[in-house]
């Protein structure tokens, strides 16, 4: 849960990025929030980063990326991947009522079982069934598959126990990507991917879990998160 100042700052940064394509400066943030010093902005930025709402990019000036928005700002948790927005023309006639069915172009992808968002579990290599996902969620190239999330290590980026994640098969990942990682050839886990020299860090999004660091040859990326499906 965010404080009012944290929420105000997140909204200010988001609106400025939407308008100008770049985040505001710390001086602009200080004025917008009516704070006396930039140290207060630093504390707010750190708090937002720790909670997974923003990400600071190294070696770039004013490099703040809004990763997700809380529901109060019209957002839903989406981190570590770029959301695919489904666009459509404004209808000429009245909008359908909530009781009317809405057609969605869906594609079936294999459900490969469960993936640990916590302590790694045995690698998953068999198809259990098929699951339908919106076609717009899938990349134009590459194979895709789905996994049910088991555990709570990624809750701070909106990935909860029981969610279904959609994965695009790939062996490559950039810093900050949320990936399916195979550890030592037999443990599979869903974590944020970070390079540390000749090592790979698999970072949870829950302070209850420690970041695990492995030699580069012990970690194989099996895919990258591209979507999430939640059933209520």
Short mmCIF file of C-alpha atoms in Angstrom, two decimals:
data_model
loop_
_atom_site.label_atom_id
_atom_site.label_comp_id
_atom_site.label_asym_id
_atom_site.label_seq_id
_atom_site.Cartn_x
_atom_site.Cartn_y
_atom_site.Cartn_z
CA UNK A 1 0.00 0.00 0.00
CA UNK A 2 1.34 3.42 -0.93
CA UNK A 3 1.29 6.58 1.15
CA UNK A 4 -0.42 9.66 -0.30
CA UNK A 5 2.94 11.27 -1.15
CA UNK A 6 4.17 8.10 -2.86
CA UNK A 7 0.94 7.85 -4.84
CA UNK A 8 1.08 11.55 -5.80
CA UNK A 9 4.66 11.19 -7.02
CA UNK A 10 3.92 8.04 -9.01
CA UNK A 11 0.97 9.75 -10.69
CA UNK A 12 3.06 12.84 -11.48
CA UNK A 13 5.86 10.78 -13.02
CA UNK A 14 3.42 8.67 -15.04
CA UNK A 15 1.57 11.68 -16.45
CA UNK A 16 4.81 13.45 -17.37
CA UNK A 17 6.15 10.35 -19.16
CA UNK A 18 2.86 9.97 -21.01
CA UNK A 19 2.96 13.63 -22.08
CA UNK A 20 6.64 14.23 -22.81
CA UNK A 21 8.14 10.76 -23.19
CA UNK A 22 10.66 11.42 -20.39
CA UNK A 23 10.27 11.54 -16.61
CA UNK A 24 10.44 14.84 -14.71
CA UNK A 25 13.60 16.04 -12.99
CA UNK A 26 13.98 15.78 -9.22
CA UNK A 27 13.56 19.55 -8.99
CA UNK A 28 10.25 19.32 -10.85
CA UNK A 29 9.14 16.50 -8.55
CA UNK A 30 10.07 18.56 -5.50
CA UNK A 31 7.99 21.52 -6.72
CA UNK A 32 5.04 19.34 -7.73
CA UNK A 33 4.88 17.69 -4.31
CA UNK A 34 5.66 20.90 -2.42
CA UNK A 35 8.69 19.42 -0.64
CA UNK A 36 11.52 21.52 0.76
CA UNK A 37 14.42 19.34 -0.39
CA UNK A 38 15.29 16.70 -2.96
CA UNK A 39 16.18 14.25 -0.20
CA UNK A 40 12.46 13.70 0.35
CA UNK A 41 12.07 12.88 -3.34
CA UNK A 42 14.95 10.41 -3.10
CA UNK A 43 13.18 8.61 -0.24
CA UNK A 44 9.90 8.48 -2.16
CA UNK A 45 11.64 7.21 -5.32
CA UNK A 46 13.41 4.50 -3.32
CA UNK A 47 10.13 3.43 -1.70
CA UNK A 48 8.38 3.21 -5.09
CA UNK A 49 11.28 1.21 -6.52
CA UNK A 50 11.32 -1.21 -3.58
CA UNK A 51 7.59 -1.80 -4.02
CA UNK A 52 8.01 -2.55 -7.72
CA UNK A 53 6.16 0.47 -9.14
CA UNK A 54 9.16 2.07 -10.83
CA UNK A 55 12.59 1.02 -12.01
CA UNK A 56 15.70 3.17 -12.21
CA UNK A 57 17.93 2.47 -15.20
CA UNK A 58 21.66 2.69 -14.61
CA UNK A 59 23.97 5.09 -16.46
CA UNK A 60 21.16 7.20 -17.88
CA UNK A 61 20.07 10.65 -16.79
CA UNK A 62 16.52 11.00 -15.49
CA UNK A 63 16.02 7.31 -16.27
CA UNK A 64 12.92 6.28 -14.33
CA UNK A 65 10.58 3.72 -15.84
CA UNK A 66 7.03 3.29 -14.52
CA UNK A 67 6.64 -0.47 -14.26
CA UNK A 68 3.10 -0.66 -12.94
CA UNK A 69 0.30 1.46 -11.51
CA UNK A 70 -1.96 0.72 -8.55
CA UNK A 71 -5.66 0.15 -9.17
CA UNK A 72 -6.44 3.62 -7.81
CA UNK A 73 -4.63 5.07 -10.83
CA UNK A 74 -6.32 2.71 -13.25
CA UNK A 75 -3.46 0.25 -13.45
CA UNK A 76 -2.81 -3.40 -12.85
CA UNK A 77 0.48 -4.93 -11.81
CA UNK A 78 2.65 -5.61 -14.83
CA UNK A 79 6.36 -5.70 -14.43
CA UNK A 80 9.36 -7.09 -16.19
CA UNK A 81 7.71 -7.15 -19.58
CA UNK A 82 6.09 -4.69 -21.95
CA UNK A 83 2.29 -5.02 -21.88
CA UNK A 84 0.60 -5.58 -25.20
CA UNK A 85 -2.25 -3.10 -25.58
CA UNK A 86 -5.26 -4.28 -27.52
CA UNK A 87 -6.41 -1.31 -29.59
CA UNK A 88 -9.66 -0.87 -31.40
CA UNK A 89 -11.65 1.81 -33.17
CA UNK A 90 -14.37 3.62 -31.28
CA UNK A 91 -17.70 2.01 -32.23
CA UNK A 92 -20.26 4.14 -34.07
CA UNK A 93 -23.18 2.63 -32.22
CA UNK A 94 -23.88 2.19 -28.52
CA UNK A 95 -21.45 0.12 -26.50
CA UNK A 96 -22.56 -3.44 -25.68
CA UNK A 97 -23.94 -4.03 -22.23
CA UNK A 98 -21.96 -6.07 -19.73
CA UNK A 99 -24.34 -8.97 -20.28
CA UNK A 100 -23.52 -9.19 -23.99
CA UNK A 101 -20.64 -11.49 -24.98
CA UNK A 102 -17.52 -9.82 -26.37
CA UNK A 103 -15.60 -11.67 -29.06
CA UNK A 104 -11.93 -12.22 -28.27
CA UNK A 105 -9.49 -13.70 -30.75
CA UNK A 106 -7.95 -16.51 -28.69
CA UNK A 107 -5.12 -18.92 -29.38
CA UNK A 108 -4.50 -22.18 -27.55
CA UNK A 109 -1.05 -22.71 -26.07
CA UNK A 110 0.21 -25.75 -24.15
CA UNK A 111 -0.10 -25.68 -20.37
CA UNK A 112 3.18 -27.16 -19.16
CA UNK A 113 2.32 -27.57 -15.48
CA UNK A 114 3.48 -25.45 -12.56
CA UNK A 115 6.38 -23.06 -12.11
CA UNK A 116 7.78 -22.08 -8.73
CA UNK A 117 7.56 -18.46 -7.69
CA UNK A 118 9.44 -19.33 -4.53
CA UNK A 119 11.84 -22.20 -4.01
CA UNK A 120 12.63 -23.86 -7.39
CA UNK A 121 10.83 -27.08 -8.19
CA UNK A 122 11.65 -29.87 -10.62
CA UNK A 123 11.88 -28.80 -14.24
CA UNK A 124 8.69 -28.96 -16.27
CA UNK A 125 8.83 -30.82 -19.55
CA UNK A 126 5.40 -32.26 -20.27
CA UNK A 127 2.16 -30.86 -21.65
CA UNK A 128 -0.81 -31.20 -19.29
CA UNK A 129 -3.47 -29.56 -21.46
CA UNK A 130 -4.18 -26.50 -23.59
CA UNK A 131 -5.19 -23.04 -22.42
CA UNK A 132 -6.74 -20.27 -24.50
CA UNK A 133 -5.03 -16.85 -24.34
CA UNK A 134 -5.76 -13.61 -26.24
CA UNK A 135 -3.87 -13.60 -29.53
CA UNK A 136 -2.76 -10.00 -28.90
CA UNK A 137 -0.82 -11.21 -25.85
CA UNK A 138 1.49 -13.35 -27.97
CA UNK A 139 4.59 -12.23 -29.81
CA UNK A 140 4.60 -12.37 -33.59
CA UNK A 141 7.49 -14.84 -33.56
CA UNK A 142 8.49 -17.78 -31.40
CA UNK A 143 6.61 -20.51 -29.57
CA UNK A 144 4.60 -19.87 -26.43
CA UNK A 145 3.46 -21.90 -23.46
CA UNK A 146 1.65 -21.36 -20.16
CA UNK A 147 2.50 -22.25 -16.57
CA UNK A 148 0.55 -22.08 -13.34
CA UNK A 149 2.37 -20.10 -10.66
CA UNK A 150 3.07 -21.81 -7.36
CA UNK A 151 4.32 -19.61 -4.51
CA UNK A 152 4.45 -15.95 -3.55
CA UNK A 153 7.97 -14.78 -4.35
CA UNK A 154 6.76 -12.49 -7.18
CA UNK A 155 3.77 -10.89 -5.46
CA UNK A 156 5.29 -7.40 -5.41
CA UNK A 157 5.10 -7.34 -9.21
CA UNK A 158 1.53 -8.59 -9.24
CA UNK A 159 2.17 -12.29 -9.88
CA UNK A 160 0.22 -14.29 -7.34
CA UNK A 161 -0.05 -17.93 -6.38
CA UNK A 162 -2.47 -19.61 -8.78
CA UNK A 163 -2.00 -17.13 -11.64
CA UNK A 164 -1.25 -18.45 -15.11
CA UNK A 165 1.76 -16.89 -16.83
CA UNK A 166 2.25 -16.89 -20.58
CA UNK A 167 5.86 -17.46 -21.64
CA UNK A 168 7.59 -16.92 -24.99
CA UNK A 169 10.32 -19.48 -25.58
CA UNK A 170 13.76 -17.87 -25.73
CA UNK A 171 17.22 -18.53 -24.40
CA UNK A 172 18.13 -14.83 -24.17
CA UNK A 173 17.16 -12.27 -21.55
CA UNK A 174 17.95 -8.67 -20.65
CA UNK A 175 18.49 -7.31 -17.17
CA UNK A 176 15.15 -6.90 -15.43
CA UNK A 177 13.24 -9.44 -17.54
CA UNK A 178 11.06 -11.92 -15.69
CA UNK A 179 12.07 -15.33 -16.97
CA UNK A 180 11.62 -19.04 -16.54
CA UNK A 181 15.09 -20.12 -15.44
CA UNK A 182 16.41 -23.65 -15.31
CA UNK A 183 18.97 -24.04 -12.51
CA UNK A 184 21.51 -26.87 -12.56
CA UNK A 185 19.49 -28.58 -15.28
CA UNK A 186 16.68 -29.73 -13.00
CA UNK A 187 15.14 -26.83 -11.04
CA UNK A 188 12.72 -24.40 -12.69
CA UNK A 189 11.77 -21.04 -11.23
CA UNK A 190 10.13 -17.76 -12.23
CA UNK A 191 12.33 -14.81 -11.26
CA UNK A 192 13.75 -11.48 -12.41
CA UNK A 193 16.96 -11.99 -14.41
CA UNK A 194 20.05 -9.90 -13.61
CA UNK A 195 23.64 -10.23 -14.80
CA UNK A 196 26.44 -9.76 -12.29
CA UNK A 197 29.73 -10.14 -14.13
CA UNK A 198 30.14 -13.85 -14.88
CA UNK A 199 27.22 -14.75 -12.63
CA UNK A 200 23.45 -14.67 -12.91
CA UNK A 201 21.23 -13.35 -10.13
CA UNK A 202 17.66 -14.61 -9.88
CA UNK A 203 15.78 -11.97 -7.93
CA UNK A 204 12.45 -12.42 -6.21
CA UNK A 205 9.85 -9.66 -5.90
CA UNK A 206 9.14 -10.36 -2.26
CA UNK A 207 11.48 -9.25 0.55
CA UNK A 208 10.94 -12.59 2.29
CA UNK A 209 13.07 -14.29 -0.38
CA UNK A 210 16.78 -13.75 -0.90
CA UNK A 211 18.29 -13.15 -4.31
CA UNK A 212 20.07 -16.29 -5.49
CA UNK A 213 23.30 -15.95 -7.46
CA UNK A 214 24.68 -18.73 -9.67
CA UNK A 215 27.62 -19.15 -12.06
CA UNK A 216 26.53 -18.25 -15.56
CA UNK A 217 26.78 -21.84 -16.80
CA UNK A 218 24.36 -23.06 -14.11
CA UNK A 219 21.41 -20.99 -15.34
CA UNK A 220 19.58 -21.53 -18.62
CA UNK A 221 16.79 -19.19 -19.66
CA UNK A 222 13.80 -21.17 -20.91
CA UNK A 223 11.50 -18.28 -21.74
CA UNK A 224 10.39 -14.74 -21.02
CA UNK A 225 7.15 -13.56 -19.43
CA UNK A 226 4.80 -11.89 -21.93
CA UNK A 227 1.41 -12.14 -20.24
CA UNK A 228 -0.58 -13.09 -17.18
CA UNK A 229 -4.04 -14.57 -16.75
CA UNK A 230 -5.91 -14.33 -13.46
CA UNK A 231 -9.17 -16.05 -12.57
CA UNK A 232 -11.39 -14.56 -9.87
#
